[in-house]
Amino acid sequence: MVDPDKAPSLPHGVSPPLSHAQEKRSEGTEPDLDPMTLLRRTAYSSSASSSILQIAGTFFRAPHSSTAAVAGSTYGVHVFQCPDTVGIVAKLSECIASHGGNIHSVDVFVPEDRRVFYSRSEFVFDPARWPRVLMDNDFSNLSKFFNAKISIVRVPDLEPKHKIGVLASKQEHCLVDLLHEWQDGRLPVDIKCVISNHERAPNTHVIRFLERHGIPYHCLPTSPGNKREDEILNLVKDTDFLVLARYMQILSGRFLDSYGKDIINIHHGLLPSFRGGNPSKQAYDAGVKLIGATSHFVTEGLDAGPIIEQMVERVSHRDNLRSFVQKSENLEKQCLGKAIKSYCELRVLPYELKKTVVF
C-alpha cells in the first residue's frame, strides 16, 4: 500500500488522494506507449505468465437522470492507464466535479497480480465553466501526478471526427457496409479516401456512392513486385488511422513504420486459428462447429496483431463451404464496424504485449 504521508506533492489546486485499504499486488511493469498508437511497435520483456489472467474490474453507472443536473451539458470521455495506487478514481472524480461536471459512468480494470490501473470515464460538463484548455491542463496535472502512460480526453461535440483511409480489394461486403454505417451516422469518422487494388466500373454501386458523397477513390493495382506502398502512404498521410476492409495485401514493416499510426484489419476467420489465406476453407476442412471473424490491429506478423473484436456463429455438418463463406461475411461486417466504433469511442487500450482492454 502507498503511505499517503510519503506521497509526492500534487500540483497547485489539487488535493492529495484519499487513502483506503487495498490488497497487495505483486509488482509489474509495462512499456511507455504513444497514447493513440497501441501495441504495434511496442517491444519489451515481461515475466508475466502466458496463461490468461483473472480479471479484477469494476463498473459504475450513475442514474440516467443525474445528467440533467449539469447546465449546458456536453459529453466527454477520458481514458487513463497508470501504475495502480490509492485514490485514483477519487481524484478523477474530484477533478471533474470541481468544475461542475458530473460523472455518468466509470469502468475500471486492474489485472490480478499486476500493479496497473486502467479506467474509462464518461462525464458531462458545461464548457462555459470548464473550457477545453483548462480541462486539458487539469487532466495533464493528474497524469503527471500518477505517472500515467496513457491519459486521453475527448469531447466529440467540440472536436473533429477521426479521419480515416479505407483500403479494399475485390470483395465489397465490408466496404459497402462501412460506407452505409458512415452514411447513417453510426460511425464517428470522416472518410478521407478509399483505395483499392482492383478496378471498378464507373456505374458500380461503390463508385456512385463515393462520387455522390465526395469521397476520393484511388485505384492502385498491385503486383508481387510492386505493392504501391509509397503512393498509398502519400494518400493517407493526413489520416488518423487506416481500415483494411478485406484488403488482400500484406503491408510491409517499412509501410507500418512510415505510417506510424494504427491500422485496423478484418480477418475472415476466428484468430488465432486459420491465419492467412482462405480461412473459411481451412475451417470447413477442419470440421469446426463455430466460425468467426476477427478485427485486430495490424502488425508485421501475419494476422497476429492485438485483437479488438471477435464474433462467432455456429455451423454444423449440414453446412457446406458456400454457407461457411456467407455466414463469415455477415460476421465480418458487424465485427469491423464494432471495432472501428470502439476505437473511436476510446474503448480500446493496450494490455501487455499482444492484448487489449476493450471497455
PDB file of N, CA and C in Angstrom, residues 16 92 95 115 148 153 176 190 193 202 233 257 263 303 340 347-348:
ATOM      1  N   PRO A  16      -4.349  15.985  -2.168  1.00  0.00           N
ATOM      2  CA  PRO A  16      -3.780  14.639  -2.235  1.00  0.00           C
ATOM      3  C   PRO A  16      -4.866  13.586  -2.240  1.00  0.00           C
ATOM      4  N   LEU A  92      -9.856  11.469  -9.968  1.00  0.00           N
ATOM      5  CA  LEU A  92     -10.502  11.700 -11.255  1.00  0.00           C
ATOM      6  C   LEU A  92     -11.893  12.304 -11.055  1.00  0.00           C
ATOM      7  N   CYS A  95     -11.610  15.908  -9.864  1.00  0.00           N
ATOM      8  CA  CYS A  95     -11.206  16.798 -10.954  1.00  0.00           C
ATOM      9  C   CYS A  95     -12.417  17.223 -11.779  1.00  0.00           C
ATOM     10  N   ARG A 115       0.377  -4.355 -10.942  1.00  0.00           N
ATOM     11  CA  ARG A 115       0.053  -3.045 -10.385  1.00  0.00           C
ATOM     12  C   ARG A 115      -0.149  -2.039 -11.521  1.00  0.00           C
ATOM     13  N   ALA A 148       1.082   8.635 -15.316  1.00  0.00           N
ATOM     14  CA  ALA A 148       0.266   7.895 -16.280  1.00  0.00           C
ATOM     15  C   ALA A 148       1.009   7.687 -17.596  1.00  0.00           C
ATOM     16  N   VAL A 153      -8.358  12.636 -23.266  1.00  0.00           N
ATOM     17  CA  VAL A 153      -9.714  13.143 -23.080  1.00  0.00           C
ATOM     18  C   VAL A 153     -10.253  13.548 -24.443  1.00  0.00           C
ATOM     19  N   VAL A 176     -18.889  -1.842 -48.424  1.00  0.00           N
ATOM     20  CA  VAL A 176     -20.247  -1.321 -48.602  1.00  0.00           C
ATOM     21  C   VAL A 176     -20.926  -1.114 -47.254  1.00  0.00           C
ATOM     22  N   ASP A 190     -14.527  10.467 -40.368  1.00  0.00           N
ATOM     23  CA  ASP A 190     -14.536  11.250 -41.596  1.00  0.00           C
ATOM     24  C   ASP A 190     -13.702  10.469 -42.609  1.00  0.00           C
ATOM     25  N   CYS A 193     -10.572   8.966 -47.924  1.00  0.00           N
ATOM     26  CA  CYS A 193     -10.354   8.344 -49.225  1.00  0.00           C
ATOM     27  C   CYS A 193     -10.603   6.845 -49.130  1.00  0.00           C
ATOM     28  N   PRO A 202     -17.321   2.485 -63.644  1.00  0.00           N
ATOM     29  CA  PRO A 202     -17.876   3.770 -63.177  1.00  0.00           C
ATOM     30  C   PRO A 202     -19.310   3.689 -62.678  1.00  0.00           C
ATOM     31  N   LEU A 233       0.970   5.644 -48.983  1.00  0.00           N
ATOM     32  CA  LEU A 233       1.404   6.487 -47.868  1.00  0.00           C
ATOM     33  C   LEU A 233       1.152   7.961 -48.156  1.00  0.00           C
ATOM     34  N   ASP A 257       5.992   1.265 -40.294  1.00  0.00           N
ATOM     35  CA  ASP A 257       6.838   2.240 -39.603  1.00  0.00           C
ATOM     36  C   ASP A 257       6.677   3.636 -40.198  1.00  0.00           C
ATOM     37  N   ILE A 263      -3.602   0.729 -37.568  1.00  0.00           N
ATOM     38  CA  ILE A 263      -4.294   0.168 -38.727  1.00  0.00           C
ATOM     39  C   ILE A 263      -5.158  -0.976 -38.222  1.00  0.00           C
ATOM     40  N   ASP A 303      -1.640 -11.686 -39.500  1.00  0.00           N
ATOM     41  CA  ASP A 303      -2.856 -11.880 -38.697  1.00  0.00           C
ATOM     42  C   ASP A 303      -2.520 -12.135 -37.228  1.00  0.00           C
ATOM     43  N   ILE A 340     -14.251  -0.454 -35.183  1.00  0.00           N
ATOM     44  CA  ILE A 340     -13.997   0.950 -35.515  1.00  0.00           C
ATOM     45  C   ILE A 340     -14.686   1.865 -34.516  1.00  0.00           C
ATOM     46  N   ARG A 347     -12.515   3.132 -26.333  1.00  0.00           N
ATOM     47  CA  ARG A 347     -12.791   1.941 -25.532  1.00  0.00           C
ATOM     48  C   ARG A 347     -11.652   0.928 -25.584  1.00  0.00           C
ATOM     49  N   VAL A 348     -10.647   1.165 -26.416  1.00  0.00           N
ATOM     50  CA  VAL A 348      -9.593   0.183 -26.654  1.00  0.00           C
ATOM     51  C   VAL A 348      -8.268   0.705 -26.108  1.00  0.00           C
TER      52      VAL A 348
END
